[in-house]
Coordinates of C-alpha atoms and ligand atoms in Angstrom, one line a residue:
M1 CA 19.1 -11.0 -1.8
S2 CA 20.6 -8.5 0.7
V3 CA 19.4 -5.0 1.0
E4 CA 23.0 -3.7 0.6
N5 CA 23.3 -5.3 -2.8
A6 CA 20.0 -3.9 -4.0
T7 CA 20.8 -0.5 -2.8
A8 CA 24.1 -0.3 -4.5
S9 CA 22.8 -1.1 -7.9
Q10 CA 20.7 1.8 -9.2
A11 CA 20.8 1.4 -12.9
A12 CA 17.4 1.8 -14.6
P13 CA 16.6 -1.1 -16.9
A14 CA 14.5 -0.4 -20.0
R15 CA 10.8 -0.8 -19.5
A16 CA 7.7 -0.7 -21.6
V17 CA 5.6 1.2 -19.0
T18 CA 4.8 4.9 -18.9
M19 CA 2.4 6.6 -16.5
E20 CA 0.1 7.3 -19.4
K21 CA -0.1 3.7 -20.5
L22 CA -0.8 2.6 -16.9
V23 CA -3.4 5.2 -16.3
N24 CA -5.2 4.3 -19.5
L25 CA -5.1 0.6 -18.7
C26 CA -6.5 1.3 -15.2
K27 CA -9.4 3.3 -16.6
R28 CA -10.1 1.0 -19.5
R29 CA -10.1 -2.2 -17.4
G30 CA -11.8 -0.9 -14.3
L31 CA -8.9 -0.8 -11.9
V32 CA -8.9 2.9 -11.1
F33 CA -11.4 5.7 -12.1
P34 CA -11.1 9.4 -11.4
T35 CA -13.5 10.3 -8.5
S36 CA -16.8 12.1 -9.5
D37 CA -15.9 11.5 -13.2
I38 CA -19.5 12.4 -14.2
Y39 CA -19.0 15.9 -12.7
G40 CA -15.6 16.4 -14.2
G41 CA -13.5 14.9 -11.4
L42 CA -12.4 16.1 -8.0
G43 CA -8.8 17.2 -7.9
S44 CA -6.5 14.2 -7.5
T45 CA -9.0 11.8 -5.9
F46 CA -9.6 8.3 -7.3
D47 CA -12.0 5.5 -7.0
Y48 CA -11.1 1.8 -7.2
G49 CA -13.1 -0.2 -9.7
P50 CA -14.2 -3.8 -9.6
L51 CA -10.6 -5.0 -10.4
G52 CA -8.8 -2.3 -8.5
V53 CA -10.6 -3.1 -5.2
E54 CA -9.5 -6.7 -5.5
L55 CA -5.9 -5.7 -6.1
K56 CA -6.1 -3.3 -3.2
R57 CA -7.5 -5.9 -0.8
N58 CA -4.7 -8.3 -1.9
V59 CA -2.0 -5.7 -1.2
K60 CA -3.5 -5.0 2.3
E61 CA -3.8 -8.8 3.0
A62 CA -0.2 -9.4 1.9
W63 CA 0.9 -6.7 4.4
W64 CA -1.4 -8.0 7.2
R65 CA -0.4 -11.6 6.6
E66 CA 3.3 -10.9 7.0
T67 CA 3.1 -8.0 9.5
V68 CA 0.4 -9.5 11.8
Q69 CA -0.9 -13.0 11.0
R70 CA 2.4 -14.9 10.7
R71 CA 4.1 -13.2 13.7
T72 CA 3.6 -13.7 17.4
D73 CA 4.9 -10.2 18.3
V74 CA 2.5 -7.9 16.4
L75 CA -1.2 -7.3 17.2
G76 CA -3.9 -5.7 15.0
L77 CA -6.1 -2.6 15.6
D78 CA -8.7 -0.6 13.8
S79 CA -9.1 2.8 15.3
A80 CA -11.5 5.6 14.3
I81 CA -10.7 8.2 11.7
L82 CA -12.1 11.0 13.9
Q83 CA -10.1 11.3 17.2
H84 CA -10.4 13.6 20.1
P85 CA -9.0 17.0 18.9
R86 CA -6.5 17.0 21.8
T87 CA -4.8 14.1 20.0
W88 CA -3.5 16.5 17.3
E89 CA -2.3 19.0 19.9
A90 CA -0.4 16.3 21.7
S91 CA 1.0 14.7 18.5
G92 CA 2.3 18.1 17.3
H93 CA 0.3 17.9 14.1
L94 CA -1.7 21.1 14.8
Q95 CA 1.5 23.0 15.2
N96 CA 3.9 21.3 12.9
F97 CA 2.1 19.4 10.2
T98 CA 2.5 22.2 7.7
D99 CA 4.0 22.8 4.3
P100 CA 5.4 26.2 3.3
L101 CA 3.1 27.7 0.6
V102 CA 3.8 30.5 -1.9
D103 CA 1.5 32.1 -4.5
C104 CA 2.4 33.6 -7.8
K105 CA 1.3 37.2 -7.8
N106 CA 0.9 37.1 -11.6
C107 CA -0.7 33.7 -12.6
K108 CA -2.1 33.0 -9.1
Q109 CA -0.8 29.4 -9.0
R110 CA 0.2 27.9 -5.7
F111 CA 3.4 25.9 -5.0
R112 CA 5.2 24.3 -2.1
A113 CA 8.1 26.6 -1.4
D114 CA 10.3 23.6 -0.8
H115 CA 9.5 22.1 -4.2
I116 CA 10.7 25.0 -6.3
E117 CA 14.1 26.3 -7.1
G118 CA 14.8 30.0 -7.1
D119 CA 12.4 32.8 -6.0
R120 CA 10.3 33.2 -9.2
C121 CA 7.2 31.3 -10.3
P122 CA 8.2 28.1 -12.1
E123 CA 5.2 28.5 -14.5
C124 CA 5.3 32.1 -15.6
G125 CA 8.4 33.6 -14.0
G126 CA 6.2 36.0 -11.9
E127 CA 6.9 37.3 -8.5
L128 CA 6.1 35.0 -5.5
T129 CA 4.5 35.9 -2.2
E130 CA 6.4 35.3 1.1
A131 CA 6.1 31.7 2.2
R132 CA 3.4 31.0 4.8
Q133 CA 2.8 27.8 6.7
F134 CA -0.3 25.8 5.6
N135 CA -1.7 23.1 7.9
L136 CA -2.4 19.9 6.0
M137 CA -5.2 18.5 8.2
F138 CA -8.8 18.6 7.0
K139 CA -11.2 20.1 9.5
T140 CA -14.8 19.3 10.1
F141 CA -17.4 19.7 12.9
M142 CA -18.8 17.1 15.3
G143 CA -22.5 17.7 16.0
P144 CA -24.8 20.4 14.6
L145 CA -22.9 23.5 15.8
E146 CA -20.2 24.6 13.4
D147 CA -17.9 26.4 15.9
T148 CA -14.3 26.1 17.2
A149 CA -15.3 24.1 20.2
N150 CA -16.7 21.4 17.9
T151 CA -13.8 21.2 15.4
V152 CA -12.5 17.8 14.7
Y153 CA -9.9 16.7 12.2
L154 CA -9.7 13.8 9.7
R155 CA -6.6 11.9 10.8
P156 CA -3.5 12.7 8.7
E157 CA -1.9 9.4 9.8
T158 CA -3.3 6.2 11.4
A159 CA -0.4 6.1 13.9
Q160 CA -2.0 8.3 16.5
G161 CA -4.9 5.8 17.0
I162 CA -2.3 3.2 17.9
F163 CA -0.6 5.5 20.5
A164 CA -3.9 6.5 22.0
N165 CA -4.7 2.8 22.4
F166 CA -1.4 1.8 23.9
A167 CA -2.7 1.4 27.4
N168 CA -5.8 -0.4 26.3
V169 CA -3.7 -3.0 24.4
I170 CA -1.2 -3.6 27.1
D171 CA -3.9 -3.8 29.8
T172 CA -6.0 -6.4 27.8
Q173 CA -3.4 -8.5 25.9
R174 CA -0.5 -10.4 27.3
V175 CA 2.3 -8.5 25.6
K176 CA 6.0 -8.3 26.3
L177 CA 8.5 -6.0 24.8
P178 CA 9.4 -5.9 22.0
F179 CA 5.9 -5.9 20.3
G180 CA 4.0 -4.1 17.6
I181 CA 0.5 -2.8 17.0
A182 CA -0.5 -2.6 13.3
Q183 CA -3.4 -1.1 11.4
T184 CA -4.5 -0.2 7.9
G185 CA -6.9 2.6 7.1
K186 CA -7.7 5.9 5.4
S187 CA -5.8 9.0 6.1
F188 CA -6.4 12.5 4.8
R189 CA -4.0 15.4 3.9
N190 CA -4.9 18.6 2.2
E191 CA -1.9 18.3 0.0
I192 CA -0.9 21.5 -1.9
T193 CA 0.4 19.7 -4.9
P194 CA -1.1 16.3 -5.2
G195 CA -0.5 14.4 -8.4
N196 CA 1.1 11.6 -10.4
F197 CA -2.1 9.6 -10.4
I198 CA -2.5 7.7 -7.1
F199 CA 1.0 8.6 -5.9
R200 CA 0.0 11.7 -4.0
T201 CA -3.7 12.2 -3.2
R202 CA -5.7 13.9 -0.5
E203 CA -7.5 10.8 0.6
F204 CA -5.4 7.7 0.8
E205 CA -4.9 4.5 2.7
Q206 CA -2.0 3.6 5.0
M207 CA -0.5 0.4 6.5
E208 CA 1.3 1.4 9.6
M209 CA 2.9 -0.4 12.5
E210 CA 4.3 1.0 15.8
F211 CA 6.9 -1.4 17.1
F212 CA 7.7 -0.8 20.8
V213 CA 11.1 -1.6 22.1
K214 CA 13.1 -1.1 25.3
P215 CA 14.4 2.5 25.5
E216 CA 18.0 1.6 24.8
P217 CA 20.0 2.8 21.8
A218 CA 21.3 -0.6 20.9
E219 CA 17.8 -2.1 21.0
E220 CA 16.5 0.7 18.9
Q221 CA 19.2 0.3 16.3
R222 CA 18.7 -3.4 16.1
W223 CA 15.0 -3.2 15.4
F224 CA 15.3 -0.2 13.1
D225 CA 17.8 -2.2 10.9
Y226 CA 15.5 -5.2 11.1
W227 CA 12.4 -3.4 10.0
V228 CA 14.2 -1.5 7.2
G229 CA 15.3 -4.9 5.9
E230 CA 12.0 -6.5 6.3
R231 CA 10.1 -3.8 4.6
F232 CA 12.5 -3.5 1.7
N233 CA 12.3 -7.3 1.1
W234 CA 8.5 -7.4 1.3
Y235 CA 8.3 -5.4 -1.9
V236 CA 10.8 -7.7 -3.5
R237 CA 9.0 -10.8 -2.4
Y238 CA 5.8 -9.5 -3.9
G239 CA 7.4 -8.8 -7.3
I240 CA 9.2 -5.5 -7.5
A241 CA 12.6 -5.7 -9.2
S242 CA 15.2 -4.9 -6.5
D243 CA 17.1 -2.6 -8.9
R244 CA 14.1 -0.3 -8.9
L245 CA 14.1 0.0 -5.2
R246 CA 16.6 1.8 -2.9
L247 CA 16.9 3.0 0.6
R248 CA 17.4 6.7 1.3
P249 CA 18.1 8.1 4.8
H250 CA 16.5 11.5 5.5
A251 CA 18.8 14.5 5.9
Q252 CA 18.4 16.1 9.3
D253 CA 16.4 19.1 7.9
E254 CA 13.8 16.9 6.3
L255 CA 12.8 14.8 9.3
S256 CA 9.2 15.0 10.5
H257 CA 8.7 16.7 13.8
Y258 CA 8.3 13.4 15.6
S259 CA 11.3 11.6 14.1
R260 CA 14.9 11.4 15.1
G261 CA 15.9 9.3 12.1
T262 CA 14.0 8.1 9.0
T263 CA 14.9 5.9 6.1
D264 CA 12.6 5.8 3.1
V265 CA 12.2 2.8 0.8
E266 CA 12.1 4.5 -2.6
Y267 CA 10.8 3.2 -5.9
L268 CA 11.9 4.2 -9.4
Y269 CA 8.6 5.5 -10.8
P270 CA 8.5 6.6 -14.5
F271 CA 8.7 10.2 -13.1
G272 CA 11.8 9.4 -11.0
W273 CA 12.7 8.1 -7.6
G274 CA 10.0 8.7 -5.0
E275 CA 9.0 7.5 -1.6
L276 CA 7.2 4.2 -1.2
E277 CA 7.4 3.8 2.6
G278 CA 9.2 5.5 5.5
I279 CA 10.7 3.7 8.5
A280 CA 11.0 6.2 11.4
R281 CA 12.5 6.2 14.9
R282 CA 9.9 8.0 16.9
G283 CA 11.5 7.4 20.3
S284 CA 9.0 7.9 23.1
F285 CA 7.9 11.2 21.6
D286 CA 4.3 10.2 21.1
L287 CA 3.7 8.3 24.3
D288 CA 5.4 11.2 26.2
Q289 CA 3.2 13.7 24.6
H290 CA -0.1 11.8 25.1
A291 CA 0.8 11.1 28.7
K292 CA 1.4 14.8 29.2
F293 CA -1.8 15.9 27.5
S294 CA -4.1 13.2 28.8
G295 CA -2.6 12.9 32.3
K296 CA -2.8 9.1 31.9
D297 CA -0.1 6.6 32.7
L298 CA 1.3 5.4 29.4
T299 CA 4.2 3.4 30.9
Y300 CA 5.0 -0.3 30.4
F301 CA 6.0 -2.4 33.4
D302 CA 9.2 -4.4 32.7
E303 CA 8.8 -7.5 34.9
E304 CA 12.5 -8.5 34.6
A305 CA 14.0 -5.1 35.3
K306 CA 11.1 -4.3 37.8
A307 CA 11.0 -0.9 36.2
R308 CA 8.3 1.3 34.5
Y309 CA 9.1 3.3 31.4
R310 CA 7.7 4.5 28.1
P311 CA 9.1 2.3 25.3
W312 CA 10.7 3.7 22.2
V313 CA 9.1 3.2 18.8
I314 CA 10.2 2.0 15.3
E315 CA 7.5 2.8 12.8
P316 CA 7.3 1.3 9.3
A317 CA 4.7 3.4 7.5
A318 CA 3.5 2.4 4.1
G319 CA 0.9 3.7 1.6
V320 CA -1.6 1.2 0.1
D321 CA -2.2 3.3 -3.0
R322 CA 1.5 3.9 -3.6
A323 CA 2.3 0.3 -3.1
M324 CA -0.4 -0.6 -5.6
L325 CA 1.0 1.9 -8.1
A326 CA 4.5 0.5 -7.7
F327 CA 3.3 -3.1 -8.0
M328 CA 1.3 -2.3 -11.2
L329 CA 4.1 -0.3 -12.8
D330 CA 6.6 -3.0 -12.1
A331 CA 4.4 -5.7 -13.4
Y332 CA 3.5 -3.9 -16.6
D333 CA 5.0 -5.6 -19.7
E334 CA 4.4 -5.9 -23.4
D335 CA 5.5 -8.9 -25.4
V336 CA 4.6 -10.7 -28.6
V337 CA 2.5 -13.9 -28.5
E338 CA 1.4 -15.5 -31.8
N339 CA 2.6 -12.5 -33.8
E340 CA 0.5 -10.1 -31.7
T341 CA 1.7 -7.6 -29.1
R342 CA 0.0 -8.2 -25.8
I343 CA 0.0 -6.1 -22.6
V344 CA 0.6 -8.4 -19.7
L345 CA 0.6 -7.5 -16.0
R346 CA 3.1 -9.9 -14.5
L347 CA 1.7 -9.4 -11.0
D348 CA 2.6 -11.8 -8.2
P349 CA -0.3 -14.4 -8.3
R350 CA -1.0 -13.5 -4.6
L351 CA -1.7 -9.9 -5.6
A352 CA -3.5 -10.5 -8.9
P353 CA -7.2 -9.3 -8.8
V354 CA -8.5 -12.4 -10.5
K355 CA -6.7 -15.7 -9.8
A356 CA -8.2 -17.9 -12.4
A357 CA -10.3 -17.3 -15.5
I358 CA -12.6 -20.1 -16.8
Y359 CA -13.3 -20.5 -20.4
P360 CA -15.6 -22.9 -22.2
L361 CA -14.0 -23.6 -25.5
L362 CA -17.4 -23.7 -27.3
R363 CA -20.8 -22.2 -26.4
K364 CA -22.4 -25.7 -26.9
G365 CA -21.8 -29.4 -26.3
G366 CA -22.2 -29.0 -22.5
H367 CA -19.0 -26.8 -22.3
P368 CA -20.7 -23.7 -20.6
E369 CA -22.5 -25.8 -18.0
K370 CA -19.3 -27.7 -17.1
A371 CA -17.3 -24.5 -17.1
Q372 CA -19.8 -22.9 -14.6
A373 CA -19.5 -25.9 -12.4
V374 CA -15.7 -25.6 -12.4
R375 CA -16.0 -21.9 -11.8
E376 CA -18.2 -22.5 -8.7
L377 CA -15.7 -24.9 -7.4
I378 CA -12.7 -22.5 -7.7
A379 CA -14.8 -19.5 -6.5
R380 CA -15.1 -21.1 -3.1
Y381 CA -11.4 -20.2 -2.6
F382 CA -10.4 -17.5 -5.1
T383 CA -11.7 -14.7 -7.2
T384 CA -12.5 -15.9 -10.7
A385 CA -13.7 -14.6 -14.0
Y386 CA -15.9 -16.4 -16.5
D387 CA -15.5 -15.6 -20.2
Q388 CA -17.2 -17.2 -23.2
A389 CA -17.1 -14.3 -25.6
G390 CA -14.8 -14.3 -28.7
S391 CA -11.9 -16.4 -29.8
I392 CA -9.9 -18.2 -27.1
G393 CA -6.9 -16.1 -28.0
R394 CA -8.7 -12.8 -27.4
R395 CA -10.1 -14.1 -24.1
Y396 CA -6.5 -15.0 -23.0
R397 CA -5.4 -11.4 -23.9
R398 CA -8.2 -9.8 -21.9
Q399 CA -7.0 -11.7 -18.8
D400 CA -3.3 -11.2 -19.4
E401 CA -3.6 -7.4 -19.3
I402 CA -5.3 -7.5 -15.9
G403 CA -2.7 -10.0 -14.6
T404 CA -4.8 -13.1 -14.2
P405 CA -2.1 -15.8 -13.6
F406 CA -4.1 -18.9 -14.6
G407 CA -6.6 -19.8 -17.4
V408 CA -8.7 -22.9 -17.2
T409 CA -10.3 -24.1 -20.4
I410 CA -13.1 -26.6 -20.7
D411 CA -12.8 -28.5 -24.0
H412 CA -13.9 -31.7 -25.8
Q413 CA -11.6 -33.8 -23.7
T414 CA -13.0 -32.4 -20.5
M415 CA -16.4 -33.9 -21.4
E416 CA -14.7 -37.3 -21.7
D417 CA -12.1 -37.5 -18.9
D418 CA -12.8 -34.6 -16.4
T419 CA -9.5 -32.9 -17.1
V420 CA -9.0 -29.2 -18.1
T421 CA -6.2 -27.3 -19.6
L422 CA -4.4 -24.9 -17.3
R423 CA -2.6 -22.0 -19.0
D424 CA 0.1 -20.0 -17.4
R425 CA 0.0 -16.2 -18.0
D426 CA 3.8 -15.7 -18.2
T427 CA 4.9 -18.7 -20.2
T428 CA 1.6 -19.1 -22.1
Q429 CA 2.3 -22.9 -21.7
Q430 CA -0.7 -25.2 -21.1
E431 CA -1.0 -28.6 -19.3
R432 CA -3.8 -30.9 -18.6
V433 CA -5.0 -31.2 -15.0
P434 CA -7.7 -33.3 -13.5
I435 CA -10.6 -31.2 -12.1
G436 CA -10.2 -33.2 -8.9
T437 CA -6.8 -31.7 -8.2
L438 CA -7.4 -28.3 -9.8
V439 CA -7.9 -26.3 -6.5
A440 CA -4.8 -27.9 -4.9
T441 CA -2.7 -27.2 -8.0
L442 CA -3.8 -23.6 -8.0
V443 CA -3.1 -23.2 -4.3
D444 CA 0.3 -24.5 -4.9
R445 CA 1.0 -22.3 -7.9
I446 CA -0.3 -19.2 -6.3
G447 CA 2.3 -19.9 -3.6
W448 CA 0.7 -18.2 -0.6
Y449 CA 3.4 -19.4 1.8
R450 CA 6.4 -19.3 -0.4
E451 CA 9.3 -18.0 1.5
A452 CA 11.5 -16.4 -1.1
Ligands
GAP1 N1 2.9 7.8 10.5 C1 4.0 8.2 9.7 C2 3.6 8.7 8.4 O1 2.4 9.0 8.1 P1 4.5 9.5 6.1 O2 5.8 9.3 5.4 O3 3.9 10.8 6.1 O4 4.6 8.9 7.5 C3 3.7 7.1 5.3 O5 3.4 8.5 5.3 C4 3.3 6.6 3.9 O6 2.0 7.0 3.5 C5 4.1 7.2 2.7 O7 5.4 6.6 2.6 C6 3.2 7.0 1.5 O8 3.3 5.7 1.1 C7 1.8 7.2 2.1 N2 1.4 8.6 1.9 C8 1.6 9.7 2.6 N3 1.0 10.8 2.1 C9 0.4 10.3 1.0 C10 -0.5 10.9 0.0 N4 -0.8 12.2 0.0 N5 -1.0 10.2 -1.0 C11 -0.7 8.8 -1.1 N6 0.0 8.2 -0.2 C12 0.6 8.9 0.9

């Protein structure tokens, strides 16, 4: 599938999912809970439950596997959330990472000036204050003294930890341009209008990569196009329908202060098209700024050209929570099995929180003991669930709605010939598989290294 084709077709196919249905499923099945639920919640902050944490880990691993593990030109990093405060002066975030804020003089609600049309309050029609710039960074203090000299910020993007370590990486690793440095981790933004569940929150996780290239326009263009294509196709490979994805280049007046060109990968959420990931050309803006503010040499020595320069950067920057939301929304389906409507999350098996559920058909006759032994065997490699409560049909439904791709049933025949039935979530078809080849069959079906 080419990116061009996918971008051209933007029709919205009918779908069963709504935000309300997904939020309810997430709460009911332990994927996502509102933070501090017992205290009435904390504005647009969420916790990931036992199944949500597995899905989130799988999303990050899928990104890492393809951005770092399988490549020879990208290295990993894990930098601190708290950075030297000069970082944010140099990066421009202290001065520029702001949103224009207006208050309604009548109902006192706050809005982002750039999110409303007209000059009256969208809620009550009241008069609005003049717009003022509001910095999105969370502040705290390092050490016991709460004064300006000790102010530090929770990072609003993971990217700056990468730029700050540029010299450390090139001094300790054998790297040659072009190469990338990637990391995943928490970022924090004091968003004025968070919302739409885990789409926009104040604490979230990012998956970012800074790809350093020769400072030449043709080289920059080549790698920019490459990464836009790669990132678009990553979402498709992991299960998102390509007609619910599109590319949107930023207009000049919406570019971030560090960017000289950004294209977003957008997804068609139930509330409309919205950003999933941004791919930006940052040029040498960040390395130039950090060199200036730190006084350190942040150049790269080009052996062939015998020249020193600060490389330019292409940055694919994705959100873990937003990717999770898109994967769940796109996988959500309802169909009829044995005259009953079921909810089924058709997640890519690599992303599914539980890979295989193990069911003893009966609670006697040695079935539970055998099922536990099979579970232990599979659990060496994958996350499993064990369920012996209720009819087998009900047990299948429980796993279908959390997206478990495979069900393994231990029945009478298992006790005789050491085979089990293997049920497929999507087709609901079953086949008999020897226990001896079960793990290999699952590895094959999960398809870790499938290319398409
Ligand atoms: N380093 C560049 C950068 O941070 P960004 O477009 O501001 O770029 C990258 O953020 C990605 O991080 C977004 O595409 C989105 O997926 C995620 N993201 C940003 N703000 C978010 C928020 N408040 N809540 C959830 N995810 C967010």
